[in-house]
PDB file of C-alpha atoms in Angstrom:
ATOM      1  CA  MET A   1    -194.494-101.960  52.050  1.00  0.00           C
ATOM      2  CA  GLY A   2    -191.406-102.037  49.809  1.00  0.00           C
ATOM      3  CA  LYS A   3    -189.095 -99.093  49.297  1.00  0.00           C
ATOM      4  CA  ASP A   4    -189.304 -99.210  45.508  1.00  0.00           C
ATOM      5  CA  TYR A   5    -188.864 -95.516  44.693  1.00  0.00           C
ATOM      6  CA  VAL A   6    -186.243 -92.805  45.163  1.00  0.00           C
ATOM      7  CA  VAL A   7    -186.105 -89.032  44.932  1.00  0.00           C
ATOM      8  CA  GLY A   8    -183.535 -87.233  42.785  1.00  0.00           C
ATOM      9  CA  ILE A   9    -182.578 -83.585  43.282  1.00  0.00           C
ATOM     10  CA  ASP A  10    -180.377 -81.653  40.870  1.00  0.00           C
ATOM     11  CA  ILE A  11    -179.215 -78.397  42.458  1.00  0.00           C
ATOM     12  CA  GLY A  12    -178.317 -75.550  40.127  1.00  0.00           C
ATOM     13  CA  GLY A  13    -177.588 -71.874  40.432  1.00  0.00           C
ATOM     14  CA  GLN A  14    -180.899 -70.810  38.885  1.00  0.00           C
ATOM     15  CA  SER A  15    -183.159 -73.586  40.131  1.00  0.00           C
ATOM     16  CA  SER A  16    -183.308 -77.068  41.623  1.00  0.00           C
ATOM     17  CA  LYS A  17    -185.127 -79.938  39.882  1.00  0.00           C
ATOM     18  CA  LEU A  18    -186.776 -82.703  41.893  1.00  0.00           C
ATOM     19  CA  GLY A  19    -188.309 -85.992  40.812  1.00  0.00           C
ATOM     20  CA  VAL A  20    -189.727 -89.251  42.138  1.00  0.00           C
ATOM     21  CA  VAL A  21    -188.168 -92.125  40.179  1.00  0.00           C
ATOM     22  CA  ASP A  22    -188.793 -95.874  39.922  1.00  0.00           C
ATOM     23  CA  ALA A  23    -186.237 -98.647  39.330  1.00  0.00           C
ATOM     24  CA  ARG A  24    -186.705 -98.519  35.532  1.00  0.00           C
ATOM     25  CA  GLY A  25    -185.735 -94.849  35.436  1.00  0.00           C
ATOM     26  CA  GLU A  26    -189.241 -93.515  34.929  1.00  0.00           C
ATOM     27  CA  VAL A  27    -189.783 -90.075  36.472  1.00  0.00           C
ATOM     28  CA  LEU A  28    -193.245 -90.375  38.014  1.00  0.00           C
ATOM     29  CA  ALA A  29    -193.533 -86.797  39.230  1.00  0.00           C
ATOM     30  CA  GLN A  30    -191.284 -83.774  39.161  1.00  0.00           C
ATOM     31  CA  SER A  31    -191.134 -80.153  40.208  1.00  0.00           C
ATOM     32  CA  VAL A  32    -188.807 -77.160  40.179  1.00  0.00           C
ATOM     33  CA  VAL A  33    -187.763 -74.929  43.056  1.00  0.00           C
ATOM     34  CA  LYS A  34    -186.538 -71.556  41.803  1.00  0.00           C
ATOM     35  CA  ALA A  35    -183.482 -70.064  43.462  1.00  0.00           C
ATOM     36  CA  ASN A  36    -184.367 -67.184  45.785  1.00  0.00           C
ATOM     37  CA  ASN A  37    -180.796 -65.859  46.126  1.00  0.00           C
ATOM     38  CA  SER A  38    -180.866 -66.402  49.874  1.00  0.00           C
ATOM     39  CA  THR A  39    -177.472 -66.697  51.534  1.00  0.00           C
ATOM     40  CA  ASP A  40    -178.992 -68.738  54.365  1.00  0.00           C
ATOM     41  CA  ALA A  41    -178.508 -72.459  53.691  1.00  0.00           C
ATOM     42  CA  ASP A  42    -181.146 -73.407  56.273  1.00  0.00           C
ATOM     43  CA  VAL A  43    -183.786 -71.452  54.337  1.00  0.00           C
ATOM     44  CA  ILE A  44    -182.871 -73.245  51.092  1.00  0.00           C
ATOM     45  CA  ILE A  45    -182.848 -76.684  52.735  1.00  0.00           C
ATOM     46  CA  LYS A  46    -186.238 -76.039  54.367  1.00  0.00           C
ATOM     47  CA  GLU A  47    -187.703 -75.097  50.956  1.00  0.00           C
ATOM     48  CA  LEU A  48    -186.277 -78.224  49.342  1.00  0.00           C
ATOM     49  CA  ALA A  49    -187.491 -80.474  52.164  1.00  0.00           C
ATOM     50  CA  GLU A  50    -191.028 -79.085  51.863  1.00  0.00           C
ATOM     51  CA  ALA A  51    -190.912 -79.574  48.082  1.00  0.00           C
ATOM     52  CA  VAL A  52    -189.761 -83.204  48.504  1.00  0.00           C
ATOM     53  CA  ILE A  53    -192.537 -84.013  50.975  1.00  0.00           C
ATOM     54  CA  LYS A  54    -195.142 -82.394  48.716  1.00  0.00           C
ATOM     55  CA  LEU A  55    -193.876 -84.197  45.604  1.00  0.00           C
ATOM     56  CA  VAL A  56    -193.839 -87.610  47.294  1.00  0.00           C
ATOM     57  CA  ALA A  57    -197.442 -87.012  48.414  1.00  0.00           C
ATOM     58  CA  GLU A  58    -198.459 -85.987  44.881  1.00  0.00           C
ATOM     59  CA  ALA A  59    -196.897 -89.184  43.512  1.00  0.00           C
ATOM     60  CA  GLY A  60    -198.774 -91.224  46.134  1.00  0.00           C
ATOM     61  CA  LYS A  61    -195.566 -92.857  47.354  1.00  0.00           C
ATOM     62  CA  HIS A  62    -195.496 -91.931  51.040  1.00  0.00           C
ATOM     63  CA  GLY A  63    -193.661 -94.677  52.956  1.00  0.00           C
ATOM     64  CA  GLU A  64    -192.240 -96.159  49.733  1.00  0.00           C
ATOM     65  CA  ILE A  65    -189.192 -93.902  49.275  1.00  0.00           C
ATOM     66  CA  ARG A  66    -185.805 -95.540  49.828  1.00  0.00           C
ATOM     67  CA  GLY A  67    -183.883 -92.269  49.984  1.00  0.00           C
ATOM     68  CA  ILE A  68    -182.850 -89.053  48.278  1.00  0.00           C
ATOM     69  CA  GLY A  69    -179.949 -88.652  45.851  1.00  0.00           C
ATOM     70  CA  VAL A  70    -178.565 -85.166  45.288  1.00  0.00           C
ATOM     71  CA  GLY A  71    -176.260 -83.831  42.596  1.00  0.00           C
ATOM     72  CA  ALA A  72    -174.808 -80.400  43.346  1.00  0.00           C
ATOM     73  CA  PRO A  73    -171.839 -78.230  42.394  1.00  0.00           C
ATOM     74  CA  ASN A  74    -168.952 -79.058  44.750  1.00  0.00           C
ATOM     75  CA  GLY A  75    -171.026 -81.757  46.450  1.00  0.00           C
ATOM     76  CA  ASN A  76    -168.821 -84.137  48.439  1.00  0.00           C
ATOM     77  CA  TYR A  77    -169.839 -87.796  48.495  1.00  0.00           C
ATOM     78  CA  TYR A  78    -167.771 -88.601  51.584  1.00  0.00           C
ATOM     79  CA  THR A  79    -168.804 -85.736  53.831  1.00  0.00           C
ATOM     80  CA  GLY A  80    -172.261 -84.870  52.495  1.00  0.00           C
ATOM     81  CA  THR A  81    -171.225 -81.221  52.309  1.00  0.00           C
ATOM     82  CA  ILE A  82    -171.433 -78.548  49.629  1.00  0.00           C
ATOM     83  CA  ALA A  83    -168.478 -76.192  49.913  1.00  0.00           C
ATOM     84  CA  PHE A  84    -167.307 -73.038  48.145  1.00  0.00           C
ATOM     85  CA  ALA A  85    -169.733 -73.379  45.229  1.00  0.00           C
ATOM     86  CA  PRO A  86    -169.535 -69.985  43.481  1.00  0.00           C
ATOM     87  CA  ASN A  87    -172.951 -70.268  41.790  1.00  0.00           C
ATOM     88  CA  LEU A  88    -174.785 -71.059  45.038  1.00  0.00           C
ATOM     89  CA  PRO A  89    -174.958 -67.910  47.225  1.00  0.00           C
ATOM     90  CA  TRP A  90    -175.776 -70.010  50.301  1.00  0.00           C
ATOM     91  CA  ALA A  91    -172.698 -72.229  49.855  1.00  0.00           C
ATOM     92  CA  ALA A  92    -170.257 -69.846  48.173  1.00  0.00           C
ATOM     93  CA  LYS A  93    -168.214 -68.784  51.185  1.00  0.00           C
ATOM     94  CA  GLY A  94    -167.971 -71.931  53.262  1.00  0.00           C
ATOM     95  CA  SER A  95    -169.144 -75.495  53.829  1.00  0.00           C
ATOM     96  CA  VAL A  96    -172.782 -76.543  54.324  1.00  0.00           C
ATOM     97  CA  ASP A  97    -173.641 -79.875  55.992  1.00  0.00           C
ATOM     98  CA  PHE A  98    -176.273 -80.405  53.321  1.00  0.00           C
ATOM     99  CA  ALA A  99    -176.989 -84.155  53.376  1.00  0.00           C
ATOM    100  CA  LYS A 100    -177.460 -84.332  57.154  1.00  0.00           C
ATOM    101  CA  LYS A 101    -179.687 -81.249  57.271  1.00  0.00           C
ATOM    102  CA  LEU A 102    -181.883 -82.421  54.394  1.00  0.00           C
ATOM    103  CA  SER A 103    -182.128 -85.884  55.956  1.00  0.00           C
ATOM    104  CA  ASP A 104    -183.157 -84.390  59.301  1.00  0.00           C
ATOM    105  CA  ALA A 105    -185.787 -82.240  57.588  1.00  0.00           C
ATOM    106  CA  THR A 106    -187.337 -85.040  55.502  1.00  0.00           C
ATOM    107  CA  GLY A 107    -186.751 -88.123  57.649  1.00  0.00           C
ATOM    108  CA  LEU A 108    -185.122 -89.849  54.657  1.00  0.00           C
ATOM    109  CA  PRO A 109    -181.492 -90.918  54.109  1.00  0.00           C
ATOM    110  CA  VAL A 110    -179.594 -88.650  51.688  1.00  0.00           C
ATOM    111  CA  ALA A 111    -176.618 -89.334  49.391  1.00  0.00           C
ATOM    112  CA  LEU A 112    -174.815 -86.390  47.801  1.00  0.00           C
ATOM    113  CA  THR A 113    -172.182 -85.974  45.094  1.00  0.00           C
ATOM    114  CA  ASN A 114    -171.210 -83.394  42.513  1.00  0.00           C
ATOM    115  CA  ASP A 115    -173.382 -83.003  39.441  1.00  0.00           C
ATOM    116  CA  ALA A 116    -170.970 -84.638  36.966  1.00  0.00           C
ATOM    117  CA  ASN A 117    -170.502 -87.712  39.175  1.00  0.00           C
ATOM    118  CA  ALA A 118    -174.286 -87.915  39.503  1.00  0.00           C
ATOM    119  CA  ALA A 119    -174.567 -87.868  35.710  1.00  0.00           C
ATOM    120  CA  ALA A 120    -172.069 -90.757  35.515  1.00  0.00           C
ATOM    121  CA  VAL A 121    -174.026 -92.822  38.044  1.00  0.00           C
ATOM    122  CA  GLY A 122    -177.250 -92.047  36.153  1.00  0.00           C
ATOM    123  CA  GLU A 123    -175.758 -93.129  32.834  1.00  0.00           C
ATOM    124  CA  MET A 124    -174.448 -96.343  34.411  1.00  0.00           C
ATOM    125  CA  THR A 125    -177.812 -97.095  36.037  1.00  0.00           C
ATOM    126  CA  TYR A 126    -180.272 -96.085  33.325  1.00  0.00           C
ATOM    127  CA  GLY A 127    -178.408 -95.031  30.162  1.00  0.00           C
ATOM    128  CA  VAL A 128    -175.877 -95.867  27.458  1.00  0.00           C
ATOM    129  CA  ALA A 129    -173.251 -96.987  30.012  1.00  0.00           C
ATOM    130  CA  LYS A 130    -175.528 -99.611  31.582  1.00  0.00           C
ATOM    131  CA  GLY A 131    -173.428-102.746  32.056  1.00  0.00           C
ATOM    132  CA  MET A 132    -170.113-100.902  31.641  1.00  0.00           C
ATOM    133  CA  LYS A 133    -167.566-101.045  34.435  1.00  0.00           C
ATOM    134  CA  ASP A 134    -165.000 -98.577  33.078  1.00  0.00           C
ATOM    135  CA  PHE A 135    -165.966 -95.322  31.405  1.00  0.00           C
ATOM    136  CA  ILE A 136    -165.558 -91.568  31.712  1.00  0.00           C
ATOM    137  CA  MET A 137    -168.515 -89.189  31.678  1.00  0.00           C
ATOM    138  CA  ILE A 138    -167.813 -85.726  30.290  1.00  0.00           C
ATOM    139  CA  THR A 139    -170.496 -83.086  30.775  1.00  0.00           C
ATOM    140  CA  LEU A 140    -170.363 -80.300  28.186  1.00  0.00           C
ATOM    141  CA  GLY A 141    -172.553 -77.482  29.441  1.00  0.00           C
ATOM    142  CA  THR A 142    -171.874 -74.025  30.819  1.00  0.00           C
ATOM    143  CA  GLY A 143    -168.698 -75.648  32.141  1.00  0.00           C
ATOM    144  CA  VAL A 144    -166.972 -78.987  31.570  1.00  0.00           C
ATOM    145  CA  GLY A 145    -167.431 -81.598  34.282  1.00  0.00           C
ATOM    146  CA  SER A 146    -166.461 -85.245  34.542  1.00  0.00           C
ATOM    147  CA  GLY A 147    -167.190 -88.444  36.373  1.00  0.00           C
ATOM    148  CA  ILE A 148    -164.665 -91.296  36.220  1.00  0.00           C
ATOM    149  CA  VAL A 149    -165.916 -94.853  36.702  1.00  0.00           C
ATOM    150  CA  VAL A 150    -163.401 -97.649  37.331  1.00  0.00           C
ATOM    151  CA  ASP A 151    -164.506-101.244  38.014  1.00  0.00           C
ATOM    152  CA  GLY A 152    -168.119-100.106  38.334  1.00  0.00           C
ATOM    153  CA  LYS A 153    -167.384 -97.449  40.965  1.00  0.00           C
ATOM    154  CA  VAL A 154    -167.106 -93.683  40.732  1.00  0.00           C
ATOM    155  CA  VAL A 155    -163.587 -92.489  41.550  1.00  0.00           C
ATOM    156  CA  TYR A 156    -163.852 -89.965  44.395  1.00  0.00           C
ATOM    157  CA  GLY A 157    -160.211 -89.800  45.490  1.00  0.00           C
ATOM    158  CA  SER A 158    -158.998 -89.136  49.010  1.00  0.00           C
ATOM    159  CA  ASP A 159    -161.127 -86.032  49.552  1.00  0.00           C
ATOM    160  CA  GLY A 160    -164.228 -86.658  47.412  1.00  0.00           C
ATOM    161  CA  PHE A 161    -163.248 -84.220  44.651  1.00  0.00           C
ATOM    162  CA  ALA A 162    -161.428 -86.450  42.145  1.00  0.00           C
ATOM    163  CA  GLY A 163    -162.247 -85.996  38.474  1.00  0.00           C
ATOM    164  CA  GLU A 164    -161.986 -82.268  37.769  1.00  0.00           C
ATOM    165  CA  LEU A 165    -160.964 -83.026  34.194  1.00  0.00           C
ATOM    166  CA  GLY A 166    -162.482 -79.778  32.910  1.00  0.00           C
ATOM    167  CA  HIS A 167    -159.666 -77.938  34.649  1.00  0.00           C
ATOM    168  CA  ASN A 168    -156.845 -79.893  33.021  1.00  0.00           C
ATOM    169  CA  CYS A 169    -154.727 -77.561  30.926  1.00  0.00           C
ATOM    170  CA  ALA A 170    -155.665 -77.829  27.236  1.00  0.00           C
ATOM    171  CA  VAL A 171    -153.689 -74.828  25.942  1.00  0.00           C
ATOM    172  CA  ARG A 172    -150.396 -74.454  27.778  1.00  0.00           C
ATOM    173  CA  HIS A 173    -149.132 -71.121  26.391  1.00  0.00           C
ATOM    174  CA  ASN A 174    -151.283 -67.981  26.145  1.00  0.00           C
ATOM    175  CA  GLY A 175    -154.359 -69.933  27.158  1.00  0.00           C
ATOM    176  CA  ARG A 176    -157.658 -68.298  27.989  1.00  0.00           C
ATOM    177  CA  LEU A 177    -158.486 -67.305  31.536  1.00  0.00           C
ATOM    178  CA  CYS A 178    -160.927 -69.838  33.007  1.00  0.00           C
ATOM    179  CA  GLY A 179    -163.598 -69.036  35.575  1.00  0.00           C
ATOM    180  CA  CYS A 180    -161.592 -71.061  38.109  1.00  0.00           C
ATOM    181  CA  GLY A 181    -158.714 -68.558  37.908  1.00  0.00           C
ATOM    182  CA  LYS A 182    -156.322 -70.787  35.958  1.00  0.00           C
ATOM    183  CA  THR A 183    -155.453 -70.309  32.287  1.00  0.00           C
ATOM    184  CA  GLY A 184    -155.833 -72.707  29.379  1.00  0.00           C
ATOM    185  CA  CYS A 185    -158.378 -75.043  31.014  1.00  0.00           C
ATOM    186  CA  LEU A 186    -160.371 -77.446  28.842  1.00  0.00           C
ATOM    187  CA  GLU A 187    -163.520 -75.733  30.147  1.00  0.00           C
ATOM    188  CA  ALA A 188    -162.410 -72.407  28.663  1.00  0.00           C
ATOM    189  CA  TYR A 189    -162.520 -73.967  25.176  1.00  0.00           C
ATOM    190  CA  CYS A 190    -164.928 -76.911  25.127  1.00  0.00           C
ATOM    191  CA  SER A 191    -167.849 -75.635  27.190  1.00  0.00           C
ATOM    192  CA  ALA A 192    -170.858 -73.859  25.670  1.00  0.00           C
ATOM    193  CA  ILE A 193    -169.308 -70.571  26.798  1.00  0.00           C
ATOM    194  CA  GLY A 194    -165.976 -71.591  25.261  1.00  0.00           C
ATOM    195  CA  VAL A 195    -167.535 -72.334  21.860  1.00  0.00           C
ATOM    196  CA  ALA A 196    -169.275 -68.958  21.803  1.00  0.00           C
ATOM    197  CA  ARG A 197    -166.017 -67.258  22.806  1.00  0.00           C
ATOM    198  CA  THR A 198    -164.096 -68.958  19.999  1.00  0.00           C
ATOM    199  CA  ALA A 199    -166.659 -67.735  17.469  1.00  0.00           C
ATOM    200  CA  ARG A 200    -166.534 -64.157  18.798  1.00  0.00           C
ATOM    201  CA  GLU A 201    -162.710 -64.096  18.787  1.00  0.00           C
ATOM    202  CA  TRP A 202    -162.493 -65.405  15.234  1.00  0.00           C
ATOM    203  CA  LEU A 203    -165.055 -62.900  13.970  1.00  0.00           C
ATOM    204  CA  GLU A 204    -163.032 -60.076  15.517  1.00  0.00           C
ATOM    205  CA  MET A 205    -159.788 -61.314  13.964  1.00  0.00           C
ATOM    206  CA  SER A 206    -161.067 -61.587  10.394  1.00  0.00           C
ATOM    207  CA  SER A 207    -163.521 -60.106   7.914  1.00  0.00           C
ATOM    208  CA  GLU A 208    -164.727 -63.543   6.813  1.00  0.00           C
ATOM    209  CA  PRO A 209    -168.442 -63.588   5.940  1.00  0.00           C
ATOM    210  CA  SER A 210    -170.541 -65.487   8.475  1.00  0.00           C
ATOM    211  CA  LEU A 211    -174.163 -65.733   9.553  1.00  0.00           C
ATOM    212  CA  LEU A 212    -172.892 -65.055  13.070  1.00  0.00           C
ATOM    213  CA  ARG A 213    -171.994 -61.455  12.193  1.00  0.00           C
ATOM    214  CA  ASP A 214    -175.687 -60.588  12.453  1.00  0.00           C
ATOM    215  CA  VAL A 215    -175.986 -61.976  16.005  1.00  0.00           C
ATOM    216  CA  ALA A 216    -175.596 -59.458  18.834  1.00  0.00           C
ATOM    217  CA  GLU A 217    -174.765 -61.805  21.741  1.00  0.00           C
ATOM    218  CA  ILE A 218    -173.444 -65.045  20.276  1.00  0.00           C
ATOM    219  CA  THR A 219    -174.207 -68.275  22.156  1.00  0.00           C
ATOM    220  CA  SER A 220    -173.159 -71.853  21.419  1.00  0.00           C
ATOM    221  CA  LYS A 221    -176.685 -72.457  20.125  1.00  0.00           C
ATOM    222  CA  ASP A 222    -176.174 -69.688  17.552  1.00  0.00           C
ATOM    223  CA  VAL A 223    -172.926 -71.333  16.440  1.00  0.00           C
ATOM    224  CA  TYR A 224    -174.729 -74.683  16.157  1.00  0.00           C
ATOM    225  CA  GLU A 225    -177.578 -73.191  14.098  1.00  0.00           C
ATOM    226  CA  ALA A 226    -175.071 -71.471  11.787  1.00  0.00           C
ATOM    227  CA  ALA A 227    -173.157 -74.743  11.361  1.00  0.00           C
ATOM    228  CA  LYS A 228    -176.389 -76.483  10.362  1.00  0.00           C
ATOM    229  CA  GLU A 229    -176.755 -73.843   7.629  1.00  0.00           C
ATOM    230  CA  GLY A 230    -173.261 -74.687   6.376  1.00  0.00           C
ATOM    231  CA  ASP A 231    -171.570 -71.573   7.762  1.00  0.00           C
ATOM    232  CA  LYS A 232    -167.837 -72.167   7.223  1.00  0.00           C
ATOM    233  CA  LEU A 233    -166.640 -70.249  10.272  1.00  0.00           C
ATOM    234  CA  ALA A 234    -169.127 -72.049  12.552  1.00  0.00           C
ATOM    235  CA  LEU A 235    -168.064 -75.418  11.142  1.00  0.00           C
ATOM    236  CA  ARG A 236    -164.418 -74.572  11.819  1.00  0.00           C
ATOM    237  CA  VAL A 237    -165.295 -73.580  15.393  1.00  0.00           C
ATOM    238  CA  PHE A 238    -166.640 -77.093  15.991  1.00  0.00           C
ATOM    239  CA  ASP A 239    -163.607 -78.670  14.308  1.00  0.00           C
ATOM    240  CA  PHE A 240    -161.323 -76.629  16.585  1.00  0.00           C
ATOM    241  CA  THR A 241    -163.392 -77.484  19.675  1.00  0.00           C
ATOM    242  CA  GLY A 242    -163.466 -81.178  18.776  1.00  0.00           C
ATOM    243  CA  ARG A 243    -159.705 -81.242  18.233  1.00  0.00           C
ATOM    244  CA  ILE A 244    -158.964 -79.760  21.644  1.00  0.00           C
ATOM    245  CA  LEU A 245    -161.503 -82.059  23.304  1.00  0.00           C
ATOM    246  CA  GLY A 246    -160.133 -85.137  21.539  1.00  0.00           C
ATOM    247  CA  GLU A 247    -156.533 -84.352  22.496  1.00  0.00           C
ATOM    248  CA  LYS A 248    -157.497 -84.150  26.167  1.00  0.00           C
ATOM    249  CA  LEU A 249    -159.665 -87.279  25.959  1.00  0.00           C
ATOM    250  CA  ALA A 250    -156.551 -89.134  24.789  1.00  0.00           C
ATOM    251  CA  ASP A 251    -154.798 -88.047  27.988  1.00  0.00           C
ATOM    252  CA  PHE A 252    -157.754 -89.216  30.062  1.00  0.00           C
ATOM    253  CA  VAL A 253    -157.861 -92.604  28.301  1.00  0.00           C
ATOM    254  CA  GLN A 254    -154.198 -93.171  29.101  1.00  0.00           C
ATOM    255  CA  PHE A 255    -154.983 -92.637  32.764  1.00  0.00           C
ATOM    256  CA  SER A 256    -157.857 -95.088  33.305  1.00  0.00           C
ATOM    257  CA  ALA A 257    -158.203 -97.168  30.060  1.00  0.00           C
ATOM    258  CA  PRO A 258    -161.993 -96.798  29.792  1.00  0.00           C
ATOM    259  CA  GLU A 259    -164.222 -98.775  27.478  1.00  0.00           C
ATOM    260  CA  ALA A 260    -165.916 -95.572  26.390  1.00  0.00           C
ATOM    261  CA  ILE A 261    -166.161 -91.821  26.845  1.00  0.00           C
ATOM    262  CA  VAL A 262    -169.769 -90.662  27.270  1.00  0.00           C
ATOM    263  CA  LEU A 263    -170.567 -87.066  26.308  1.00  0.00           C
ATOM    264  CA  PHE A 264    -173.527 -85.364  27.964  1.00  0.00           C
ATOM    265  CA  GLY A 265    -174.958 -81.859  28.216  1.00  0.00           C
ATOM    266  CA  GLY A 266    -176.175 -79.046  26.002  1.00  0.00           C
ATOM    267  CA  LEU A 267    -173.104 -78.865  23.785  1.00  0.00           C
ATOM    268  CA  ALA A 268    -173.259 -82.630  23.145  1.00  0.00           C
ATOM    269  CA  ARG A 269    -176.382 -81.930  21.084  1.00  0.00           C
ATOM    270  CA  ALA A 270    -174.004 -80.736  18.355  1.00  0.00           C
ATOM    271  CA  LYS A 271    -172.738 -84.302  17.951  1.00  0.00           C
ATOM    272  CA  GLU A 272    -172.943 -84.255  14.141  1.00  0.00           C
ATOM    273  CA  PHE A 273    -170.221 -81.566  14.169  1.00  0.00           C
ATOM    274  CA  LEU A 274    -168.225 -82.652  17.232  1.00  0.00           C
ATOM    275  CA  TYR A 275    -168.006 -86.427  16.852  1.00  0.00           C
ATOM    276  CA  GLU A 276    -165.624 -86.805  13.896  1.00  0.00           C
ATOM    277  CA  PRO A 277    -163.006 -84.188  14.883  1.00  0.00           C
ATOM    278  CA  THR A 278    -163.092 -85.362  18.507  1.00  0.00           C
ATOM    279  CA  LEU A 279    -162.677 -89.048  17.632  1.00  0.00           C
ATOM    280  CA  LYS A 280    -159.890 -88.317  15.128  1.00  0.00           C
ATOM    281  CA  ALA A 281    -157.936 -86.120  17.544  1.00  0.00           C
ATOM    282  CA  MET A 282    -158.319 -88.664  20.323  1.00  0.00           C
ATOM    283  CA  ASN A 283    -157.075 -91.561  18.215  1.00  0.00           C
ATOM    284  CA  ASP A 284    -154.250 -89.468  16.701  1.00  0.00           C
ATOM    285  CA  ASN A 285    -152.958 -88.840  20.223  1.00  0.00           C
ATOM    286  CA  LEU A 286    -153.417 -92.321  21.703  1.00  0.00           C
ATOM    287  CA  LEU A 287    -150.781 -94.999  22.059  1.00  0.00           C
ATOM    288  CA  PRO A 288    -151.355 -97.951  19.683  1.00  0.00           C
ATOM    289  CA  LEU A 289    -152.500 -99.908  22.770  1.00  0.00           C
ATOM    290  CA  TRP A 290    -155.794 -98.010  22.773  1.00  0.00           C
ATOM    291  CA  ARG A 291    -156.057 -96.511  19.293  1.00  0.00           C
ATOM    292  CA  GLY A 292    -159.381 -97.412  17.674  1.00  0.00           C
ATOM    293  CA  LYS A 293    -160.599 -99.278  20.762  1.00  0.00           C
ATOM    294  CA  VAL A 294    -162.213 -96.570  22.906  1.00  0.00           C
ATOM    295  CA  LYS A 295    -165.723 -95.523  21.879  1.00  0.00           C
ATOM    296  CA  ILE A 296    -167.121 -92.015  22.067  1.00  0.00           C
ATOM    297  CA  LEU A 297    -170.806 -92.278  22.940  1.00  0.00           C
ATOM    298  CA  PHE A 298    -173.533 -89.723  23.558  1.00  0.00           C
ATOM    299  CA  SER A 299    -175.887 -89.885  26.513  1.00  0.00           C
ATOM    300  CA  GLN A 300    -179.219 -91.583  25.878  1.00  0.00           C
ATOM    301  CA  LEU A 301    -180.932 -90.128  28.919  1.00  0.00           C
ATOM    302  CA  LYS A 302    -183.946 -87.987  28.089  1.00  0.00           C
ATOM    303  CA  GLU A 303    -182.624 -84.463  28.438  1.00  0.00           C
ATOM    304  CA  SER A 304    -185.499 -83.097  30.520  1.00  0.00           C
ATOM    305  CA  ASP A 305    -185.103 -85.955  33.034  1.00  0.00           C
ATOM    306  CA  ALA A 306    -181.345 -86.543  32.903  1.00  0.00           C
ATOM    307  CA  ALA A 307    -180.306 -84.394  35.862  1.00  0.00           C
ATOM    308  CA  ILE A 308    -182.996 -85.892  38.100  1.00  0.00           C
ATOM    309  CA  LEU A 309    -182.156 -89.441  36.996  1.00  0.00           C
ATOM    310  CA  GLY A 310    -178.461 -88.931  37.634  1.00  0.00           C
ATOM    311  CA  ALA A 311    -179.059 -87.686  41.167  1.00  0.00           C
ATOM    312  CA  SER A 312    -181.720 -90.306  41.915  1.00  0.00           C
ATOM    313  CA  ALA A 313    -179.395 -93.165  40.968  1.00  0.00           C
ATOM    314  CA  LEU A 314    -177.291 -92.447  44.076  1.00  0.00           C
ATOM    315  CA  ALA A 315    -180.229 -93.234  46.341  1.00  0.00           C
ATOM    316  CA  TRP A 316    -180.520 -96.893  45.299  1.00  0.00           C
ATOM    317  CA  GLU A 317    -177.400 -97.594  47.368  1.00  0.00           C
ATOM    318  CA  LEU A 318    -178.930 -96.180  50.565  1.00  0.00           C
TER     319      LEU A 318
END
């Protein structure tokens, strides 16, 4: 019997998503394991292993699974560990030998990387970057993550943690405090949280009329909805965000000369407001060598399946 299927697991702070996937990128079955706030990694891994075994049985693919791919915050491809991940109580204060323990519990080989690298592998395997050998994946969600692909391979660096582009400094003087402890990080401005923060700061600094003044707890989705209604302040927030993002993308291009930048994640849904200012700022800050040559693309992976597909793509190499 051939091993024609893989399992993908996307580990998040609130829940973990699992799916059985075929070679065309079809998710045949999926489930969700809610976080139980346990600080015991063995308890979490046991729950996930049981969920994998149950899901494979439901899909009718017992004996046909090649392996498990896992995308997780601070997941290390080289060591198979998850270490010092602040949003995972069971891996916040040290290192967990996750891949080995999950493999032992399921009897299947396991490949692990961080969630942004998993998204890059997924896009290269199933999505808009299929056939590309050099591109950069930028995930615009609660934070800003990245996966760098050079010559068809994810760049992991010497320790497995290469590609923390979200923590490059975007605003050098008087920059915002980022969740990582540094100031001025790209993530502090171009994440969903950053967009909402920009809107709140601008509302406080002016008396300009805006639909957002009637919103108690502003989110990036509120800013997006206001922009769709033509709200001038909301539109300027996206222009500002796109400019900062584009300036940093120019820096990234000059490092690895990618064919394209692929944007993914919740904030990328606002592409009608982000694309033009981002592309303009990127090209304005590029050397003539690259100006007008590097594409900005948006992920084509189905949003509900994207995290599972990204993680699952790792398992085809097992």
